[in-house]
Amino acid sequence: MVRPRLLSITDDTEMGFAISGGGIEIFLQSMGCILAWRDVGLPKPKQIAATSGGVFAGVAMVLGREDETLEMILDVDFQSDQIFTKVPWREVPLKGFHQSVLGEHIERHLGDLLELSAEICRRSATTDMIVVAAPLRRSAGLVRGSNRRPFEEHFRASECDPQTMLDAIWASSAMPSAYPYILDGRPYIDGGFSRWYPLGLACKGVDLGIGFCYQIDIPKFSDSMLVPQLRRWLGVTARIPKIRDILDEMENRGRANLPPTYFDVYMRIIKAHIWRDMEIEETWAVRQESQRDMLRQIAEETGMPGIVQKAMLEHAPHLEQIAPHRSIFTSASDADLNISLRKSRPWTVAQKQSVVDHGYQQTITMFSEWGIV
């Protein structure tokens, strides 16, 4: 295993910070990451690129309100039903399974949402917040900023008014089982569907990029005791031969590692897409760094750094724009903080603290390997 080179970071080092998607897990784990960042004494990043649940930790970092956000998370009232409420069954086909109510909980702890958004915009000169959201319709020329991907949009605090920035945060975290968020008359969903790990955005125009990436692991439906639950729910009807045969087939398919249901296929497709996106972002960043190293070596060996620099700016200007990077990869903690479609188990303070601690420890471990603690 190749040991990563040690990092040299000073107060003048301009850094970009990327936070991936990952729902409630990444929110809490990335809170641990930014607390570790602060405790180590690293300078605040010049820009933070985030998507989905990671956006909220990024907001806490921009505002410098990490302790208050942690207090909000550890509050006994911070439960799944304080993030999403259930939609009545008759309205599910029109509105999805959940409606977001996280804003009400945030306002009780941190203050008016629009004022918080205005503060994010005011602080953009120091730390610019970049939020990724996925439009449900092709952007068709309406893409904001320098982005040219028709399936995603980037919202920079330095370019947005407070209301647009606030809307972008909610659009980026619109859970797929919830109704899409409407921004400027257009529907948006979770930004993780377009860019799970916005490392490339964080690395542009800085000296160093650091990313915190949650490697998602969506369990198969067959792993969640689906068939036994169905047998209990169906009761007597499960004894009817055709229903019993269907349940037996689902059980056999699950044991054979085949998708037992349509929903399992859907979940596996999501997982494959997310892992592909993580690989693309990380591989792209590694290649940029390798190409820069190669050019530096050529400049040293030829003794003509000026000519090499000129050639790079002419033929590969992106190499100058993209900073070297380091990634902190994390995965699900043992706390099992899941939000089910209809009924979730209450979260204890100890469970939530353990998820924060998991992210904190992962970050400290990597910082130690990079030689900055």
Coordinates of C-alpha atoms in Angstrom, one line a residue:
M1 CA 0.0 0.0 0.0
V2 CA 1.4 3.4 -1.0
R3 CA 1.5 5.8 1.9
P4 CA 0.0 9.2 1.0
R5 CA 2.5 12.1 1.0
L6 CA 2.5 14.3 4.1
L7 CA 0.7 17.6 3.8
S8 CA 2.0 21.0 4.5
I9 CA -0.8 23.4 5.6
T10 CA -0.4 26.9 6.8
D11 CA -2.8 29.7 7.7
D12 CA -2.4 31.0 4.1
T13 CA -3.3 27.6 2.5
E14 CA -6.6 28.0 0.6
M15 CA -8.6 24.8 0.9
G16 CA -11.7 23.4 -0.5
F17 CA -13.9 21.0 1.4
A18 CA -16.3 18.4 -0.2
I19 CA -19.0 16.6 1.8
S20 CA -20.9 13.8 0.1
G21 CA -24.5 12.7 0.4
G22 CA -25.7 10.0 2.8
G23 CA -28.8 11.2 4.6
I24 CA -28.8 11.4 8.4
E25 CA -25.6 9.3 8.7
I26 CA -23.5 11.8 6.6
F27 CA -25.0 14.7 8.5
L28 CA -23.9 13.4 11.8
Q29 CA -20.6 11.9 10.7
S30 CA -19.6 15.0 8.8
M31 CA -20.4 17.0 11.9
G32 CA -17.7 14.9 13.6
C33 CA -15.4 15.6 10.7
I34 CA -15.8 19.4 11.0
L35 CA -15.4 19.3 14.8
A36 CA -12.1 17.4 14.2
W37 CA -11.1 20.0 11.6
R38 CA -11.7 22.7 14.1
D39 CA -10.0 20.9 17.0
V40 CA -6.9 20.3 14.9
G41 CA -6.7 24.0 14.2
L42 CA -6.9 23.9 10.4
P43 CA -7.9 27.1 8.6
K44 CA -11.5 27.5 7.5
P45 CA -11.9 26.3 3.9
K46 CA -12.2 28.9 1.1
Q47 CA -15.2 26.9 -0.3
I48 CA -17.4 24.0 0.8
A49 CA -19.1 21.9 -1.9
A50 CA -21.9 19.7 -0.4
T51 CA -24.9 17.7 -1.4
S52 CA -27.9 16.0 0.3
G53 CA -27.5 15.5 4.1
G54 CA -23.9 16.8 4.0
V55 CA -25.2 20.3 3.2
F56 CA -26.3 20.9 6.8
A57 CA -22.9 20.1 8.3
G58 CA -21.4 22.5 5.6
V59 CA -23.8 25.2 6.7
A60 CA -22.7 24.8 10.4
M61 CA -19.1 25.1 9.3
V62 CA -19.7 28.3 7.3
L63 CA -21.6 29.9 10.1
G64 CA -19.1 28.7 12.8
R65 CA -22.0 27.2 14.7
E66 CA -20.8 23.7 15.1
D67 CA -21.4 23.5 18.8
E68 CA -25.0 24.7 18.5
T69 CA -25.7 22.3 15.6
L70 CA -24.3 19.4 17.6
E71 CA -26.5 20.4 20.6
M72 CA -29.5 20.4 18.2
I73 CA -28.6 16.9 16.9
L74 CA -28.2 15.5 20.4
D75 CA -31.5 17.0 21.6
V76 CA -33.8 14.1 22.6
D77 CA -36.4 15.6 20.3
F78 CA -34.2 15.3 17.2
Q79 CA -35.9 12.1 15.8
S80 CA -36.8 10.8 12.4
D81 CA -40.2 12.4 12.7
Q82 CA -38.5 15.8 13.3
I83 CA -36.9 15.4 9.9
F84 CA -39.7 13.9 7.8
T85 CA -43.3 13.4 8.7
K86 CA -45.4 10.6 7.2
V87 CA -47.8 11.4 4.4
P88 CA -51.3 9.9 4.8
W89 CA -51.6 6.8 2.6
R90 CA -54.3 8.3 0.4
E91 CA -51.9 11.1 -0.6
V92 CA -48.8 8.9 -1.1
P93 CA -49.2 8.6 -4.9
L94 CA -49.3 12.4 -5.2
K95 CA -46.8 13.5 -2.5
G96 CA -44.5 10.6 -1.8
F97 CA -44.0 8.9 1.6
H98 CA -42.6 11.9 3.5
Q99 CA -42.7 15.6 3.9
S100 CA -39.7 17.5 5.3
V101 CA -40.1 19.3 8.6
L102 CA -36.5 19.6 9.5
G103 CA -36.7 23.4 9.0
E104 CA -39.0 23.8 12.0
H105 CA -36.5 21.9 14.2
I106 CA -33.5 24.0 12.9
E107 CA -35.4 27.3 13.6
R108 CA -36.1 26.3 17.2
H109 CA -32.4 25.8 17.8
L110 CA -30.5 28.1 15.4
G111 CA -33.0 30.9 14.5
D112 CA -34.9 32.1 11.4
L113 CA -34.0 30.1 8.3
L114 CA -33.9 33.1 5.9
E115 CA -31.6 35.0 8.3
L116 CA -29.3 32.0 8.4
S117 CA -29.3 31.9 4.6
A118 CA -28.5 35.6 4.4
E119 CA -25.6 35.1 6.8
I120 CA -24.3 32.2 4.6
C121 CA -24.4 34.6 1.6
R122 CA -22.6 37.4 3.6
R123 CA -19.8 35.0 4.6
S124 CA -19.2 33.8 1.1
A125 CA -16.2 36.1 0.7
T126 CA -14.5 34.0 3.4
T127 CA -16.1 30.6 2.8
D128 CA -18.2 30.1 -0.3
M129 CA -20.9 27.5 0.1
I130 CA -21.6 25.4 -3.1
V131 CA -24.8 23.3 -3.1
V132 CA -25.6 20.7 -5.7
A133 CA -29.2 19.9 -6.7
A134 CA -30.6 17.7 -9.4
P135 CA -33.4 19.1 -11.6
L136 CA -36.0 16.6 -12.7
R137 CA -36.1 18.2 -16.1
R138 CA -33.0 19.0 -18.3
S139 CA -31.7 22.4 -17.6
A140 CA -31.8 23.4 -21.3
G141 CA -29.6 26.4 -21.0
L142 CA -30.7 27.4 -17.5
V143 CA -27.7 25.9 -15.8
R144 CA -26.2 28.3 -13.3
G145 CA -22.6 29.5 -13.1
S146 CA -19.9 27.6 -15.0
N147 CA -21.7 24.3 -14.8
R148 CA -22.7 22.7 -18.2
R149 CA -24.3 19.5 -17.0
P150 CA -27.9 19.3 -17.9
F151 CA -28.8 17.0 -15.0
E152 CA -27.4 19.1 -12.1
E153 CA -27.1 22.6 -10.9
H154 CA -24.7 24.3 -8.6
F155 CA -25.8 27.1 -6.3
R156 CA -23.0 29.3 -4.9
A157 CA -23.7 31.5 -2.0
S158 CA -21.6 34.3 -3.6
E159 CA -23.9 34.3 -6.6
C160 CA -27.3 33.7 -4.9
D161 CA -29.7 35.8 -2.9
P162 CA -30.7 34.4 0.5
Q163 CA -34.0 33.0 -0.6
T164 CA -32.5 31.1 -3.6
M165 CA -29.7 29.8 -1.4
L166 CA -32.2 28.6 1.2
D167 CA -34.3 26.9 -1.5
A168 CA -31.2 25.3 -3.0
I169 CA -30.4 23.7 0.4
W170 CA -33.8 22.2 0.6
A171 CA -33.8 21.1 -3.0
S172 CA -30.4 19.4 -2.5
S173 CA -31.7 17.4 0.4
A174 CA -35.1 16.4 -1.1
M175 CA -35.2 12.8 -0.1
P176 CA -36.3 10.5 -3.0
S177 CA -39.3 9.1 -1.0
A178 CA -40.4 12.7 -0.5
Y179 CA -42.1 15.0 -3.0
P180 CA -39.5 17.0 -5.1
Y181 CA -38.7 20.5 -4.0
I182 CA -40.0 23.3 -6.3
L183 CA -37.4 26.0 -6.9
D184 CA -38.2 28.8 -9.4
G185 CA -41.1 26.8 -10.7
R186 CA -39.0 23.7 -11.5
P187 CA -38.8 20.4 -9.5
Y188 CA -35.5 19.3 -7.9
I189 CA -34.5 16.2 -6.0
D190 CA -31.6 15.1 -3.8
G191 CA -28.3 16.4 -5.3
G192 CA -26.7 13.0 -4.5
F193 CA -28.5 11.6 -7.6
S194 CA -26.4 13.8 -9.9
R195 CA -23.2 14.2 -7.9
W196 CA -22.8 12.1 -4.7
Y197 CA -19.3 13.3 -4.0
P198 CA -18.7 16.9 -5.2
L199 CA -14.9 16.6 -4.9
G200 CA -14.3 18.2 -8.3
L201 CA -16.2 21.4 -7.3
A202 CA -14.3 21.7 -4.0
C203 CA -10.9 21.4 -5.7
K204 CA -11.3 24.2 -8.2
G205 CA -9.4 27.4 -7.6
V206 CA -7.8 26.4 -4.3
D207 CA -4.4 25.1 -3.1
L208 CA -5.7 21.8 -1.6
G209 CA -8.9 19.9 -1.6
I210 CA -10.1 17.7 1.2
G211 CA -13.2 15.5 0.9
F212 CA -15.4 13.6 3.4
C213 CA -17.2 10.8 1.5
Y214 CA -19.8 8.4 2.8
Q215 CA -19.6 5.0 1.1
I216 CA -23.2 3.9 1.1
D217 CA -24.2 0.4 1.6
I218 CA -27.9 -0.2 0.9
P219 CA -29.0 -3.6 2.2
K220 CA -31.0 -6.0 0.1
F221 CA -34.7 -6.2 1.0
S222 CA -34.1 -9.9 1.6
D223 CA -31.6 -9.0 4.4
S224 CA -34.3 -7.0 6.3
M225 CA -36.6 -9.9 7.1
L226 CA -39.0 -8.8 4.5
V227 CA -40.7 -12.2 3.9
P228 CA -41.2 -13.0 7.6
Q229 CA -42.8 -9.6 8.0
L230 CA -45.0 -10.1 5.1
R231 CA -46.1 -13.5 6.5
R232 CA -47.1 -11.8 9.7
W233 CA -48.9 -8.9 8.1
L234 CA -50.8 -11.2 5.7
G235 CA -51.8 -13.5 8.5
V236 CA -54.3 -16.1 7.3
T237 CA -54.0 -15.0 3.7
A238 CA -50.4 -16.2 3.6
R239 CA -51.7 -19.7 3.9
I240 CA -53.5 -19.4 0.5
P241 CA -51.4 -21.5 -1.9
K242 CA -50.7 -18.7 -4.5
I243 CA -49.7 -16.2 -1.8
R244 CA -47.6 -18.8 0.0
D245 CA -45.8 -19.7 -3.3
I246 CA -45.0 -16.1 -4.0
L247 CA -43.5 -15.6 -0.5
D248 CA -41.5 -18.9 -0.9
E249 CA -40.2 -17.7 -4.2
M250 CA -39.1 -14.4 -2.7
E251 CA -37.4 -16.2 0.1
N252 CA -35.5 -18.5 -2.3
R253 CA -34.5 -15.6 -4.5
G254 CA -33.1 -13.7 -1.6
R255 CA -31.0 -16.7 -0.4
A256 CA -29.6 -17.0 -3.9
N257 CA -28.6 -13.3 -3.8
L258 CA -31.1 -12.5 -6.5
P259 CA -33.4 -9.4 -6.2
P260 CA -36.6 -10.8 -4.6
T261 CA -38.7 -7.7 -5.4
Y262 CA -38.9 -4.8 -7.8
F263 CA -37.9 -2.5 -4.9
D264 CA -34.8 -4.5 -4.3
V265 CA -33.8 -4.0 -8.0
Y266 CA -34.4 -0.2 -7.6
M267 CA -32.3 0.0 -4.5
R268 CA -29.4 -1.9 -6.1
I269 CA -29.5 0.4 -9.1
I270 CA -29.2 3.4 -6.8
K271 CA -26.3 1.9 -5.0
A272 CA -24.5 1.1 -8.3
H273 CA -25.0 4.7 -9.5
I274 CA -23.7 6.2 -6.3
W275 CA -20.6 4.0 -6.2
R276 CA -19.9 4.8 -9.8
D277 CA -20.1 8.5 -9.1
M278 CA -17.7 8.1 -6.1
E279 CA -15.2 6.3 -8.3
I280 CA -15.4 8.9 -11.1
E281 CA -14.8 11.8 -8.8
E282 CA -11.9 10.1 -7.0
T283 CA -10.3 8.7 -10.1
W284 CA -10.6 12.1 -11.9
A285 CA -8.9 13.9 -9.0
V286 CA -6.1 11.3 -8.8
R287 CA -5.4 11.6 -12.5
Q288 CA -5.1 15.4 -12.3
E289 CA -2.6 15.1 -9.5
S290 CA -0.6 12.4 -11.4
Q291 CA -0.5 14.5 -14.6
R292 CA 0.7 17.5 -12.6
D293 CA 3.4 15.4 -11.0
M294 CA 4.5 14.1 -14.4
L295 CA 4.8 17.7 -15.7
R296 CA 6.8 18.8 -12.7
Q297 CA 9.2 15.9 -13.3
I298 CA 9.6 16.9 -16.9
A299 CA 10.3 20.5 -16.0
E300 CA 13.0 19.4 -13.5
E301 CA 14.6 17.0 -15.9
T302 CA 14.6 19.4 -18.9
G303 CA 15.5 22.5 -16.8
M304 CA 12.8 24.4 -18.8
P305 CA 9.9 25.0 -16.3
G306 CA 8.7 28.0 -18.2
I307 CA 8.2 26.1 -21.4
V308 CA 6.4 23.3 -19.6
Q309 CA 4.2 25.7 -17.8
K310 CA 3.3 27.5 -21.0
A311 CA 2.5 24.2 -22.7
M312 CA 0.3 23.2 -19.8
L313 CA -1.6 26.4 -19.8
E314 CA -2.1 26.2 -23.6
H315 CA -3.1 22.5 -23.9
A316 CA -4.3 21.5 -20.4
P317 CA -5.4 24.6 -18.5
H318 CA -7.6 22.5 -16.2
L319 CA -4.5 21.0 -14.6
E320 CA -3.6 24.5 -13.2
Q321 CA -7.2 25.0 -11.9
I322 CA -7.6 21.7 -10.0
A323 CA -5.9 21.4 -6.7
P324 CA -4.3 18.3 -5.2
H325 CA -6.7 16.4 -2.9
R326 CA -7.1 14.0 -0.1
S327 CA -10.2 12.0 0.7
I328 CA -11.6 10.7 4.0
F329 CA -13.8 7.7 3.2
T330 CA -16.3 6.5 5.8
S331 CA -19.1 4.0 6.0
A332 CA -22.2 3.3 8.1
S333 CA -21.7 3.3 11.8
D334 CA -23.2 0.7 14.2
A335 CA -25.9 3.1 15.4
D336 CA -28.4 2.1 12.6
L337 CA -30.0 5.5 12.3
N338 CA -32.5 4.7 9.5
I339 CA -35.6 6.4 8.4
S340 CA -38.2 3.8 7.4
L341 CA -41.1 4.4 5.0
R342 CA -43.7 4.2 7.7
K343 CA -42.3 3.5 11.2
S344 CA -38.8 4.3 12.6
R345 CA -37.4 3.3 15.9
P346 CA -36.5 6.2 18.3
W347 CA -32.9 7.3 18.3
T348 CA -31.1 7.6 21.6
V349 CA -28.6 10.4 22.5
A350 CA -25.9 7.7 22.8
Q351 CA -26.7 6.4 19.3
K352 CA -26.4 9.9 17.7
Q353 CA -23.3 10.7 19.6
S354 CA -21.7 7.5 18.5
V355 CA -22.3 8.4 14.8
V356 CA -20.7 11.9 15.4
D357 CA -17.7 10.2 17.1
H358 CA -17.4 7.8 14.2
G359 CA -16.9 10.6 11.8
Y360 CA -14.6 12.4 14.2
Q361 CA -12.3 9.4 14.7
Q362 CA -12.2 8.7 10.9
T363 CA -11.0 12.2 10.3
I364 CA -8.4 12.3 13.1
T365 CA -7.0 9.0 11.8
M366 CA -6.6 10.3 8.3
F367 CA -5.2 13.6 9.5
S368 CA -2.6 11.7 11.4
E369 CA -1.6 9.7 8.3
W370 CA -1.2 12.9 6.4
G371 CA 1.0 14.3 9.1
I372 CA -1.2 17.3 10.1
V373 CA -1.9 16.3 13.7

